[in-house]
Amino acid sequence: MGGDAPLTNKPAFLIVMGVSGSGKTTIGRQLAGKLGWPFYDGDDYHTPANVTKMAAGISLDDVDRAGWLTTLSHLIAEKLDRGESGVIACSALKQAYRDTLRVNVEQVRFIFLRGSYKQIWERLENRKGHFMKAEMLRSQFDDLEEPDDAITIDVTVTPDKIVRSIMERLMDTDFSLGIMGLGVMGRSLARNFERHGYKVVGYDPHPHLPDDFTTATVTSPAALVASLTPPRIILMMIPAGAPVDAAIGSLKESLQAGDIIIDGGNSYFTDTERRERDLAAAGVNYIGMGVSGGESGALWGPSMMPGGARQAWDSVRPMLEAIAAKADDGEPCVTWIGPGGAGHYVKMVHNGIEYGDMELIAEIYDLLHRGAGLSNNELADIFTRWNDGLLKSFLIEITVRVLRQVDAETGQPLLDLIMDIAGQKGTGRWTSEIAMEVGTPTPTINTAVVMRLLSAAKDERVKVAKLLGGTQHYTGNVANLVNAAEEALFAAKLTAYAQGMDLLRMASDQYGWELDLAAIVRIWRAGCIIRAEVLNDIASAFMRRPDMRHLYLDDHFAAELIAKQAGWREVVKTGVSMGVPLPALAASLGYFDAYRSARLPANLIQAQRDLFGAHTYHRTDRDGVFHTEWT
């Protein structure tokens, strides 16, 4: 194998060779650290007799070295057989010595540290505590047979530059994208990129890769960077929080100005802005990108929401547009969102809407299943019919699949066997928290978060149910209730979207992002979890009126809400009368009624605030700020 041939995914051993004083140990240790491989110092494997002889200033002959070289060759062979890689510092001055060590032509590589006799002599004269005497140097140069199949490096540059040069020559630098984090999402995205003609190299500190995963991998962050064609693009698919900071830290010293890091996880938007500022100081571009669609979306086409370093968009745009989901009109479901943390913010709101939508569907399921007694198969038929109309969406579609699934072991509907405890990863809660911070009401989303928290209190709920009783069975016309449920679900679903869009508008104003709401909605039409038929109409509404302050102000949706409010109210009233909890549906209806009220009872609240805290108030009949000494 030639000296500049790139490393493969197979285990390999690198032998850093040269005369004493060339820096084999220093370079070998640093190189091993960069690659994430074990380091072995060849001097540690000399016999005591050899050490004694060298300490006495006597050069070793071929017979002395034979056993030593055999020991090292056995070490290399044993490690390679186990699938392990490593770096060895070893003089290996003669071709015959290297032939002994090259137990596998494909997997053993030599790195020759070349320096003149004068340079090396000066180094050895300054060295303390080493058994090799400077006067032995001449014999080593006499024995040296320079290799013609090694990576040859000039020792006059600094160790860091030497290691960087070795890495660049070791790695195949034809890769156009590096992916850090090869979990389900990272692997799926890698396959998606490769299917579209992009050469991908991956890294994971704790890889658990399936046998059919053929993407090239490396064993360290430095090797990942060294494998890429500048400007290097690295996509991180790792858990949010401290792991992201740790990953960036492991990459920073290998990156150069103009390189691009993309954080494709669910990072909090202010963390993204901090990281962008920190990396900008070194000239490295940082993109915070929301990715939606789960494993299937990542593999076949996700919806992506990139934001951050705007100047990097042109570099990543072709590859992101290539792998993105395509809407029915062929438009790729990815667009530049805005500066700073805008991309991750939009993904956070997307997930908040997702929380709300899922809770609304679950409440309708509960009303019709537990309340009205419809079977899972009957409900699957109903949701199938709904998915052919206004409610057509990914979440309705997968609800049908869930309802029809039969447990292979028991033959019962699997849904009935799943514990009623819903998990969460925090993005819904973040949406509620930031909505409070910027002053935007999102009661549907807030309630969805609360209900997931309440679901976790399973033991307490069981105890309370025994004390307070359960639900009453529905005795009315089931067909009419189903029709009302369809109207209620659509109206509440639209309200969840309206709250999310209102939150995006408020954040855009507050943070100066100038978000294009129509463009954001368009990239949600395919690939993502909240994709739905209604998004086409929502996008059209914001295209007609980009400055529209609320979705309820659109004539089309106003007419839809008016037409469906009777069914909406009937569903909430029925749930209340039966004791079936419909908090998100009710909160959505309450929001609708509050938003269409020209006057709210907040005048009483403000009067109370002025009475007990002198908080003042405004009047309806004159301008100014007022306070009353209440009697």
XYZ file of C-alpha atoms in Angstrom:
631
model
C 0.000 0.000 0.000
C 1.381 3.412 -0.984
C 2.338 5.941 1.656
C -0.453 8.374 0.713
C -3.242 5.812 0.313
C -6.147 6.744 2.601
C -7.092 4.745 5.653
C -10.085 2.455 5.310
C -12.752 1.492 7.822
C -10.653 -1.551 8.727
C -8.454 -1.483 11.855
C -4.935 -0.251 11.162
C -1.551 0.234 12.796
C 0.631 3.259 12.191
C 4.355 2.933 12.873
C 6.082 6.253 13.479
C 9.726 5.602 12.578
C 13.036 7.439 12.441
C 16.339 7.727 14.242
C 16.532 8.534 17.959
C 15.736 12.176 18.583
C 13.419 12.543 15.592
C 10.385 12.845 17.861
C 8.788 9.440 17.330
C 7.326 9.209 20.820
C 6.041 12.786 20.942
C 4.475 12.608 17.484
C 3.190 9.075 18.045
C 1.398 10.027 21.253
C -0.202 13.112 19.716
C -1.223 11.221 16.593
C -2.761 8.416 18.649
C -4.673 10.991 20.665
C -6.032 12.628 17.518
C -7.113 9.286 16.104
C -8.474 8.016 19.405
C -6.213 4.959 19.207
C -3.898 3.353 21.816
C -0.227 4.330 21.732
C 2.655 1.892 22.132
C 6.278 2.946 22.648
C 8.494 0.436 20.880
C 11.345 1.055 23.342
C 9.182 -0.455 26.095
C 9.384 -3.840 24.348
C 13.215 -4.141 24.266
C 14.700 -6.955 26.309
C 16.684 -5.982 29.436
C 19.853 -7.074 27.623
C 19.169 -4.658 24.771
C 18.495 -1.783 27.195
C 21.695 -2.485 29.073
C 23.691 -2.613 25.839
C 22.303 0.691 24.556
C 22.803 2.358 27.944
C 26.457 1.398 27.707
C 26.695 3.183 24.367
C 26.843 -0.021 22.308
C 24.730 -0.142 19.144
C 22.331 -3.042 18.674
C 22.953 -5.396 15.789
C 20.423 -7.295 13.697
C 20.493 -10.272 16.050
C 19.702 -8.037 19.033
C 16.793 -6.467 17.201
C 15.327 -9.698 15.808
C 13.509 -10.758 18.977
C 12.359 -7.197 19.657
C 10.881 -6.826 16.159
C 9.189 -10.216 16.432
C 7.554 -9.164 19.710
C 6.232 -5.973 18.112
C 4.969 -7.845 15.043
C 3.080 -10.266 17.287
C 1.562 -7.304 19.154
C 0.391 -5.736 15.890
C -1.026 -9.017 14.555
C -2.854 -9.753 17.808
C -4.465 -6.312 17.980
C -5.482 -6.357 14.316
C -7.050 -9.812 14.746
C -9.146 -8.329 17.551
C -10.241 -5.498 15.294
C -8.152 -2.946 17.205
C -6.018 -0.108 15.828
C -2.923 1.536 17.297
C 0.102 3.749 16.873
C 3.662 2.500 17.600
C 6.812 4.591 17.933
C 9.635 2.398 16.599
C 12.938 3.192 14.873
C 12.469 0.576 12.082
C 15.570 1.888 10.325
C 16.042 -0.907 7.771
C 13.687 -2.255 5.145
C 14.100 -5.747 6.609
C 12.897 -4.479 9.980
C 9.848 -2.914 8.371
C 9.114 -6.112 6.487
C 8.991 -7.943 9.829
C 6.591 -5.389 11.276
C 4.346 -5.246 8.216
C 2.213 -8.218 9.202
C -0.562 -6.984 6.893
C 0.172 -4.931 3.796
C -3.236 -3.240 3.831
C -3.400 -2.385 7.505
C 0.138 -1.383 8.578
C 1.419 2.068 7.600
C 4.781 3.749 8.171
C 5.367 7.410 8.947
C 8.991 8.485 8.519
C 10.193 11.506 10.499
C 13.087 12.828 8.444
C 15.758 15.184 9.791
C 19.414 15.897 9.050
C 22.250 14.539 11.188
C 22.951 18.073 12.476
C 19.303 18.695 13.479
C 18.953 15.406 15.316
C 22.401 15.738 16.992
C 21.389 19.110 18.467
C 18.176 17.597 19.825
C 19.947 14.695 21.499
C 22.527 16.946 23.081
C 19.688 18.792 24.839
C 17.940 15.616 25.961
C 18.189 14.411 29.561
C 17.401 11.024 31.098
C 17.344 8.979 27.892
C 19.439 5.817 27.605
C 20.406 6.526 23.993
C 23.756 8.334 23.800
C 24.310 11.055 21.246
C 27.446 9.334 19.961
C 25.320 6.410 18.788
C 23.492 8.647 16.340
C 26.033 8.179 13.535
C 25.538 4.422 13.520
C 21.780 4.902 13.220
C 22.191 7.176 10.202
C 24.562 4.618 8.730
C 21.927 1.891 9.196
C 19.003 4.027 7.988
C 17.394 2.890 4.752
C 14.844 5.558 3.958
C 11.462 4.055 3.010
C 9.828 4.866 -0.300
C 6.355 3.704 0.777
C 5.923 5.808 3.923
C 4.450 9.198 4.695
C 7.622 11.277 5.012
C 7.532 14.349 7.262
C 10.146 17.066 7.868
C 10.896 17.210 11.599
C 11.848 20.898 11.560
C 8.231 22.089 11.958
C 6.300 22.042 15.231
C 4.764 18.783 16.508
C 1.237 20.176 15.999
C 1.954 20.920 12.347
C 3.590 17.523 11.897
C 0.543 15.738 13.297
C -1.827 17.855 11.210
C 0.153 17.070 8.072
C 0.122 13.351 8.869
C -3.630 13.412 9.456
C -4.273 15.180 6.172
C -2.207 12.631 4.278
C -3.640 9.638 6.124
C -7.251 10.476 5.525
C -9.279 10.340 2.348
C -10.153 14.021 1.981
C -12.765 13.476 -0.725
C -15.652 13.431 1.786
C -18.086 16.321 1.408
C -19.832 15.911 4.763
C -18.947 14.604 8.198
C -21.656 13.414 10.591
C -20.885 13.352 14.301
C -23.324 11.075 16.111
C -24.358 7.847 14.410
C -27.522 7.020 16.286
C -30.729 6.309 14.397
C -31.075 9.861 13.069
C -27.406 10.275 12.173
C -27.276 6.946 10.323
C -30.497 7.650 8.464
C -29.311 11.087 7.359
C -25.984 9.601 6.251
C -27.794 7.162 3.978
C -30.009 9.942 2.656
C -27.016 12.129 1.756
C -25.203 9.213 0.118
C -28.280 8.295 -1.901
C -28.149 11.826 -3.307
C -24.484 11.580 -4.296
C -22.738 13.135 -1.271
C -19.789 11.247 0.142
C -20.222 10.993 3.924
C -17.828 10.074 6.718
C -19.113 9.502 10.247
C -17.872 9.486 13.812
C -19.432 8.311 17.051
C -17.556 7.958 20.362
C -19.602 4.880 21.245
C -20.635 3.348 17.917
C -23.279 0.650 17.816
C -23.622 0.291 14.081
C -25.771 -2.287 12.278
C -24.076 -4.686 9.884
C -25.714 -3.062 6.855
C -24.319 0.408 7.650
C -21.673 0.974 4.978
C -20.831 4.653 5.482
C -17.134 5.286 6.098
C -16.274 5.974 9.736
C -13.309 7.322 11.667
C -12.337 6.957 15.299
C -11.827 10.533 16.473
C -13.154 14.082 15.920
C -9.763 15.153 14.529
C -9.861 12.334 11.984
C -13.375 13.381 11.013
C -12.195 16.927 10.297
C -9.088 15.707 8.466
C -11.254 13.564 6.153
C -13.224 16.489 4.746
C -12.679 18.711 1.751
C -12.427 22.391 2.792
C -14.501 24.215 3.705
C -15.279 21.311 6.049
C -18.975 20.736 6.840
C -19.818 18.748 9.976
C -23.370 17.837 10.955
C -23.809 17.017 14.653
C -26.716 14.706 15.485
C -26.273 14.414 19.239
C -28.394 15.119 22.335
C -28.937 18.769 23.262
C -27.135 20.463 26.135
C -23.685 19.622 27.488
C -22.982 16.910 24.841
C -23.152 19.574 22.115
C -20.637 21.799 23.908
C -18.355 18.801 24.451
C -18.580 17.854 20.777
C -17.724 21.385 19.673
C -14.791 21.391 22.078
C -13.461 18.183 20.550
C -13.591 19.725 17.071
C -12.416 23.293 17.647
C -8.652 22.878 17.521
C -8.893 20.950 14.229
C -11.163 23.434 12.478
C -10.092 26.385 10.363
C -11.722 29.647 9.339
C -14.558 29.044 6.896
C -15.471 25.597 8.208
C -19.113 24.931 9.075
C -20.710 23.130 12.013
C -24.404 22.271 11.823
C -26.212 21.330 15.034
C -29.115 19.177 13.884
C -30.392 18.352 17.391
C -33.060 20.023 19.493
C -30.815 22.610 21.138
C -32.322 25.530 23.022
C -32.100 28.612 20.832
C -30.109 30.766 23.264
C -27.476 28.005 23.517
C -27.248 28.082 19.728
C -26.681 31.835 19.743
C -23.934 31.518 22.365
C -22.170 28.819 20.363
C -22.433 30.817 17.158
C -20.778 33.831 18.819
C -17.987 31.710 20.300
C -17.152 30.001 17.003
C -17.429 33.202 14.968
C -14.404 34.514 16.868
C -12.369 31.738 15.209
C -13.988 32.272 11.813
C -15.998 29.044 12.041
C -19.610 29.215 10.856
C -22.321 27.713 13.061
C -25.785 26.687 11.927
C -28.507 25.674 14.374
C -30.902 23.503 12.392
C -34.136 21.914 13.474
C -34.761 18.523 11.839
C -38.223 16.963 11.874
C -39.545 13.706 10.548
C -38.103 11.027 12.796
C -36.147 8.063 11.461
C -38.221 7.705 8.300
C -38.017 11.416 7.528
C -34.265 11.484 8.062
C -33.872 8.555 5.672
C -36.287 9.573 2.934
C -36.689 13.324 3.355
C -36.970 15.467 6.491
C -38.198 18.999 7.002
C -35.240 21.155 8.040
C -35.094 24.589 9.658
C -31.548 26.035 9.471
C -30.592 29.342 11.062
C -27.490 31.058 12.340
C -24.480 31.948 10.195
C -26.198 33.270 7.070
C -23.004 33.266 4.985
C -22.811 29.475 5.342
C -26.235 28.899 3.770
C -24.921 29.010 0.191
C -22.431 26.233 1.015
C -24.939 23.871 2.606
C -28.039 24.747 0.596
C -27.536 22.329 -2.340
C -27.010 19.283 -0.133
C -29.872 20.167 2.237
C -32.282 20.812 -0.614
C -31.251 17.497 -2.165
C -32.146 15.386 0.889
C -35.176 17.389 2.060
C -38.742 16.164 1.755
C -40.544 17.540 -1.279
C -44.011 19.048 -1.045
C -46.632 18.149 -3.652
C -45.524 21.124 -5.746
C -41.939 19.865 -5.707
C -40.635 22.550 -3.360
C -37.941 21.245 -0.969
C -38.936 21.439 2.693
C -35.941 23.455 3.824
C -35.319 27.189 3.821
C -33.118 29.694 5.559
C -35.019 30.687 8.708
C -33.030 33.612 10.074
C -30.019 34.685 12.140
C -28.890 33.503 15.564
C -31.062 30.810 17.098
C -33.986 31.319 14.718
C -33.767 27.825 13.225
C -33.860 26.040 16.562
C -36.542 28.435 17.812
C -38.819 27.559 14.887
C -38.204 23.842 15.494
C -39.108 24.368 19.167
C -42.410 25.979 18.173
C -42.984 23.195 15.643
C -42.649 20.718 18.502
C -44.990 22.792 20.673
C -47.650 22.613 17.955
C -46.930 18.889 17.724
C -47.582 18.509 21.474
C -50.885 20.344 21.120
C -52.019 18.394 18.074
C -51.219 15.044 19.665
C -53.101 15.934 22.863
C -56.150 17.046 20.860
C -56.211 13.775 18.908
C -55.797 11.804 22.143
C -58.719 13.617 23.771
C -61.021 12.903 20.804
C -59.922 9.254 20.914
C -60.710 9.129 24.653
C -64.132 10.724 24.204
C -65.158 8.282 21.479
C -63.454 5.163 22.885
C -63.841 5.341 26.655
C -66.839 7.686 26.581
C -68.905 6.512 23.618
C -67.645 2.908 23.617
C -66.339 2.767 20.035
C -63.803 0.000 19.408
C -60.314 0.605 18.123
C -61.232 -0.770 14.706
C -64.315 1.445 14.520
C -62.190 4.427 15.443
C -59.588 3.448 12.843
C -62.313 3.521 10.189
C -63.442 6.962 11.413
C -59.902 8.394 11.430
C -59.324 6.919 7.969
C -62.354 8.802 6.692
C -61.178 11.989 8.412
C -57.768 11.613 6.790
C -59.441 11.957 3.391
C -60.799 15.393 4.298
C -59.821 18.587 6.116
C -58.007 16.655 8.848
C -55.611 14.954 6.433
C -52.252 14.893 8.226
C -49.386 12.671 9.265
C -50.592 12.422 12.868
C -54.091 11.333 11.819
C -52.547 8.824 9.413
C -50.354 7.198 12.055
C -53.241 7.216 14.541
C -55.024 4.802 12.194
C -51.987 2.530 12.206
C -51.789 2.624 15.998
C -55.487 1.841 16.375
C -55.283 -1.197 14.072
C -52.123 -2.724 15.564
C -52.692 -6.096 17.236
C -50.310 -7.397 19.905
C -48.661 -10.538 18.524
C -48.433 -12.212 21.929
C -51.957 -11.661 23.282
C -54.005 -11.008 20.154
C -55.418 -7.886 21.826
C -55.292 -4.332 20.454
C -51.794 -3.145 21.315
C -52.993 0.363 22.179
C -55.087 -1.027 25.041
C -51.967 -2.631 26.525
C -49.780 0.496 26.465
C -49.437 2.303 29.810
C -51.107 5.730 29.816
C -47.903 7.639 30.608
C -46.568 9.978 27.899
C -42.911 10.976 27.880
C -41.399 14.256 26.764
C -37.939 15.631 25.986
C -38.554 19.259 26.928
C -39.234 21.096 23.672
C -42.951 21.455 24.402
C -42.182 22.841 27.847
C -39.671 25.259 26.311
C -42.399 26.505 23.965
C -44.719 27.239 26.879
C -41.955 28.918 28.858
C -40.825 31.184 26.025
C -44.444 32.022 25.170
C -44.852 33.371 28.700
C -41.585 35.269 28.361
C -42.510 37.056 25.124
C -46.129 37.542 26.188
C -47.958 35.235 23.775
C -50.895 33.082 24.950
C -50.532 29.421 23.920
C -53.090 27.600 26.092
C -53.457 24.588 23.772
C -49.721 23.915 23.883
C -49.506 24.691 27.600
C -52.299 22.247 28.359
C -50.646 19.532 26.287
C -47.493 19.914 28.373
C -49.505 19.819 31.598
C -51.335 16.663 30.526
C -48.065 14.835 29.872
C -46.966 15.798 33.369
C -50.294 14.635 34.781
C -50.058 11.351 32.887
C -46.860 10.573 34.807
C -48.796 10.648 38.097
C -50.248 7.221 37.350
C -50.291 5.821 40.900
C -51.948 8.923 42.326
C -54.543 8.974 39.535
C -55.508 5.367 40.230
C -55.999 6.148 43.926
C -57.999 9.310 43.248
C -60.183 7.481 40.720
C -61.226 5.008 43.421
C -62.299 7.899 45.659
C -63.914 10.212 43.114
C -65.276 7.775 40.568
C -64.848 7.486 36.820
C -66.633 8.649 33.685
C -70.246 8.223 32.648
C -71.106 6.392 29.455
C -72.465 8.369 26.493
C -76.158 7.761 25.823
C -76.707 10.138 22.915
C -76.462 9.715 19.143
C -72.959 8.378 18.461
C -72.982 9.334 14.767
C -73.771 12.950 15.666
C -71.002 12.947 18.259
C -68.515 11.632 15.687
C -69.441 14.413 13.280
C -69.100 16.999 16.037
C -65.729 15.492 17.012
C -64.433 15.984 13.472
C -65.406 19.644 13.577
C -63.978 20.135 17.059
C -60.693 18.494 16.169
C -60.231 20.619 13.064
C -61.089 23.881 14.842
C -58.823 23.104 17.800
C -56.017 21.900 15.508
C -56.247 25.160 13.571
C -56.109 27.023 16.884
C -52.917 25.203 17.871
C -51.333 26.312 14.592
C -52.630 29.855 15.148
C -51.004 29.982 18.598
C -47.704 28.681 17.201
C -47.694 31.205 14.364
C -48.538 34.021 16.790
C -45.580 32.973 18.933
C -43.282 33.023 15.895
C -44.500 36.484 14.933
C -43.948 37.852 18.430
C -40.473 36.305 18.669
C -39.552 37.636 15.240
C -40.439 41.142 16.378
C -38.697 40.806 19.737
C -35.448 39.277 18.435
C -35.332 41.101 15.092
C -35.331 37.925 13.007
C -37.800 39.074 10.314
C -39.244 35.582 9.971
C -41.077 34.724 6.764
C -44.079 32.896 8.224
C -45.355 31.717 4.828
C -41.964 30.187 3.983
C -41.819 28.456 7.369
C -45.264 26.937 6.919
C -44.372 25.759 3.411
C -41.431 23.693 4.690
C -43.787 21.985 7.156
C -45.979 20.624 4.341
C -43.942 17.410 3.963
C -41.380 15.439 5.916
C -42.162 16.764 9.387
C -44.409 15.420 12.139
C -46.997 18.217 11.933
C -47.387 18.042 8.154
C -51.023 18.462 7.247
C -53.282 19.431 4.354
C -54.361 22.603 6.135
C -50.803 23.979 5.958
C -51.294 24.783 2.269
C -54.125 27.152 3.201
C -52.157 28.589 6.138
C -49.193 29.310 3.848
C -51.505 30.953 1.325
C -53.022 33.123 4.052
C -49.621 34.489 5.077
C -48.569 34.907 1.456
C -51.658 37.053 0.844
C -51.044 39.057 4.009
C -47.420 38.738 5.213
C -48.073 41.261 8.001
C -51.236 39.520 9.262
C -51.187 39.685 13.055
C -53.170 36.493 13.704
C -54.474 33.543 11.706
C -58.010 34.213 12.983
C -57.963 37.417 10.900
C -57.893 35.446 7.649
C -61.370 35.401 6.066
C -61.148 31.765 4.999
C -60.233 30.468 8.446
C -62.662 32.794 10.190
C -65.459 31.243 8.133
C -64.225 27.712 8.950
C -64.156 28.432 12.691
C -67.648 29.953 12.662
C -69.000 26.954 10.756
C -67.443 24.436 13.123
C -67.866 26.083 16.499
C -71.218 24.365 17.167
C -69.619 20.919 16.939
C -66.664 22.162 18.973
C -68.941 23.334 21.764
C -70.985 20.144 21.635
C -67.873 18.024 22.114
C -66.580 20.054 25.059
C -70.038 20.107 26.661
C -70.376 16.338 26.212
C -66.959 15.703 27.745
C -67.817 17.886 30.744
C -71.152 16.164 31.284
C -69.563 12.690 31.113
C -66.443 13.468 33.115
C -64.120 12.710 30.179
C -61.184 15.141 30.450
C -60.871 17.353 27.359
C -58.611 20.114 28.717
C -56.837 20.975 25.458
C -60.065 21.058 23.454
C -61.636 23.224 26.153
C -58.576 25.482 26.415
C -58.612 25.929 22.645
C -62.289 26.832 22.706
C -61.718 29.233 25.594
C -58.898 30.861 23.618
C -61.188 31.170 20.594
C -63.919 32.793 22.667
C -61.477 35.121 24.394
C -59.853 36.213 21.145
C -63.230 37.026 19.582
C -64.352 39.009 22.630
C -64.118 42.752 22.074
C -64.281 43.164 25.840
C -62.883 40.826 28.529
C -63.345 40.955 32.310
C -59.743 42.104 32.687
C -61.131 45.486 33.732
C -62.125 43.885 37.055
C -58.670 42.352 37.450
C -56.999 45.681 36.808
C -59.320 47.431 39.257
C -58.401 44.850 41.907
C -54.703 45.387 41.174
C -55.087 49.114 41.592
C -56.981 48.695 44.862
C -54.450 46.407 46.571
C -51.267 47.570 44.854
C -51.847 50.992 43.267
C -50.950 49.527 39.873
C -53.056 52.178 38.019
C -55.354 51.664 35.035
C -56.454 53.171 31.746
C -59.990 54.441 31.125
C -62.295 53.903 28.159
C -63.539 57.470 28.105
C -60.299 59.458 28.197
C -56.543 59.179 27.696
C -54.050 58.905 30.528
C -53.075 56.683 33.448
C -55.253 56.708 36.563
C -55.287 55.580 40.183
C -58.209 55.614 42.588
C -58.296 55.837 46.369
C -60.814 53.030 46.690
C -63.461 53.341 49.419
